[in-house]
Amino acid sequence: MSEPSATNAPAATDSHGHEPGHEHHGSLFAHARPYIIVGVMLFVFTVITVGLSYFDFAEYAIFQKLFGVIGVKGMGINILIGMIVATFKVCLVGWYFMHLKQEGSSIWRPLFFTFFFCLALFLLFLLGYADPIPTTSHPLH
Amino acid sequence: MEIPYTVRPRPDTGLTNPKLGIWLFLASEVMLFGGLFAGYIFMRLGAEPWAWPHGWLNVPVGTFNTFILIFSSVTIILSWEALKMHKYKQYKMWLAATWICGLAFLGVKLGVEWPEKFHHFGAYVQKDSLHHYERYLGNEDQIALDGKPVLRPDGQPELGRISRNLSERRFIGGHLADSNSMKQASIPYVPPATLDAVIQSIKDKQDALARDEAKLKEFPAKGGTAEQDKARADLEKSISIARKTVASMKIRVEDRLGMTPADQEVLLARDQTPEKSAEARKAFLTKINTIHLHKLDAPNASPYDPDNDKAHFIPRPQVEVHDGVELNKAYLNPNFGALLPRLNTYLASYFMITGLHGAHVLGGCIVFIYFWLNIKGGSKLYHTNHQQLCNRIEVAGLFWHLVDLVWIFVFPIFYLL
């Protein structure tokens, strides 16, 4: 390997301001506390996800009314709630573990486009499901 | 050539090149899995209620795997933090914990979850044949032999799924009896006409071969005229080809129709009476077209039990059936067999998405083990270029978090909802 160039020379200090080669004192766990808290939250929300799946929301009038406003009923309520919890967990992973909370526009910009492409993928499928062109509508069987 | 900006951030993006690269890769991965999830949801919404299974996957095992992945997401962060803090031993320990968790996840998938499905038999009964297996499906109201409704202990009539406004049940699942192999049980229904046509075509080939062999015996020994030698050589060649054809036909019928060499001997025998021949044919068709189960899934064993309509965290055990259950392949949808992708769209999606996710887990483990080893591109970098090793662990960690993130959606979608 060639000598490190100016663009790849070992950093004099790392992003935490630590000098390389120097053994740091202090607890790793104290430093990583937020990550451990998020990890515990993910465990808890996994238990909640499992628990919610055995609870029939459609049996309760309040949930029927609440979700009926957006046209979701029956098992759909459970699916939607399950997806909301999963999305929350994913946000925790992205925001804390993947450090999105401290990233700049170089990362947010491509992610922004990814989000819309993903949304478009779902909408295309939903468009197919809704089958909105009358002349092409046909029963499944 | 050295890749620039692997250690220091590039001034225009403010990021190191690998970090920008991994984020673009992760963006493409999100779209890949997003498309697959969208396709799955589309099929789920479009499926008829009886066609989409619920509660087939082992939830405690899935929950355990979810915990493993979440734990590994924490350990990779701890490893990276320890590395940043120059705590070499802790960095190595948490990195090892991460790839051990990854391998444990794969071990559970390949050692427990998937093999369970390979040994489980399942079949959908055809719509016009449901009455044959009503006692295992429980769609109609239960009627006793004397024509009166069967009553529950509370005195109320035992109502079937149709009366209870539940979707029709068409699936029968369980474990094969020892007399059946999964290969034999998965062979498609063989109609009598197909068997007759196959036997006739093998017999015709064998007859033609016998005629040619008899003709060869009548030929004068080698050393006759040139024309005779040529005709003899042609005949020998055609006999050799015919022998190979017959042999390959027999292998094919064994493979596709489950006709073992012993079956073939009986079915193709020449010197037997028409009665014996018809008997052999009937026995073979019964053998090949019947599936024997000795254990049934709980919903089929007690189809009227309302507890079987609910999801259960601990899977309900299969029930041993006295005298077993016989399924006639003629009454089943043709894609019966082990719980493999061909059985239904749900399993096809399950194996596709969890398989692709598993490949990502394996890829992550390989990278982590490479970084963990004390080699040039791995942990040795700690002493030569500490920051570069930090960046490597960070980039691999980002990939690992995506693996975790995908599983966070896979788990509820497939296991719970």
Coordinates of C-alpha atoms in Angstrom, one line a residue, chain B residues 121 176-192 195 253-255 257-267 278-293 325-330 336:
Chain B
F121 CA -47.5 -31.8 4.9
L176 CA -47.2 -38.0 7.2
A177 CA -47.5 -41.6 8.4
D178 CA -44.3 -43.6 8.2
S179 CA -45.7 -45.5 5.1
N180 CA -45.5 -42.3 3.1
S181 CA -42.4 -40.4 2.1
M182 CA -42.6 -36.6 1.4
K183 CA -41.4 -37.3 -2.1
Q184 CA -44.1 -39.8 -2.8
A185 CA -46.7 -37.6 -1.1
S186 CA -45.7 -34.7 -3.3
I187 CA -46.1 -36.6 -6.6
P188 CA -49.1 -35.1 -8.5
Y189 CA -52.3 -37.1 -8.9
V190 CA -52.0 -39.8 -11.5
P191 CA -55.2 -40.3 -13.4
P192 CA -55.9 -43.9 -14.6
L195 CA -51.0 -44.6 -16.1
V253 CA -41.7 -42.9 -14.4
E254 CA -40.1 -43.7 -11.1
D255 CA -39.3 -40.0 -10.6
L257 CA -45.1 -41.2 -11.1
G258 CA -43.4 -42.8 -8.1
M259 CA -43.4 -46.1 -9.9
T260 CA -40.6 -48.1 -8.2
P261 CA -38.7 -50.9 -10.1
A262 CA -40.9 -53.4 -8.2
D263 CA -44.1 -51.6 -9.3
Q264 CA -42.8 -51.6 -12.9
E265 CA -42.1 -55.3 -12.8
V266 CA -45.7 -56.0 -11.7
L267 CA -47.3 -53.5 -14.0
A278 CA -56.2 -54.9 -13.5
E279 CA -55.6 -55.7 -9.9
A280 CA -51.9 -54.5 -10.0
R281 CA -53.0 -51.3 -11.8
K282 CA -55.7 -50.6 -9.2
A283 CA -53.3 -51.3 -6.3
F284 CA -50.6 -49.0 -7.8
L285 CA -53.2 -46.2 -8.3
T286 CA -54.4 -46.5 -4.8
K287 CA -50.9 -46.4 -3.4
I288 CA -49.7 -43.5 -5.4
N289 CA -52.9 -41.4 -5.2
T290 CA -53.4 -41.7 -1.4
I291 CA -51.7 -39.7 1.3
H292 CA -51.6 -41.1 4.8
L293 CA -51.4 -38.7 7.7
V325 CA -56.3 -39.9 7.8
E326 CA -56.3 -40.8 4.1
L327 CA -56.4 -38.0 1.6
N328 CA -57.2 -38.7 -2.1
K329 CA -54.9 -36.6 -4.4
A330 CA -57.8 -36.3 -6.9
F336 CA -49.9 -30.1 -2.2

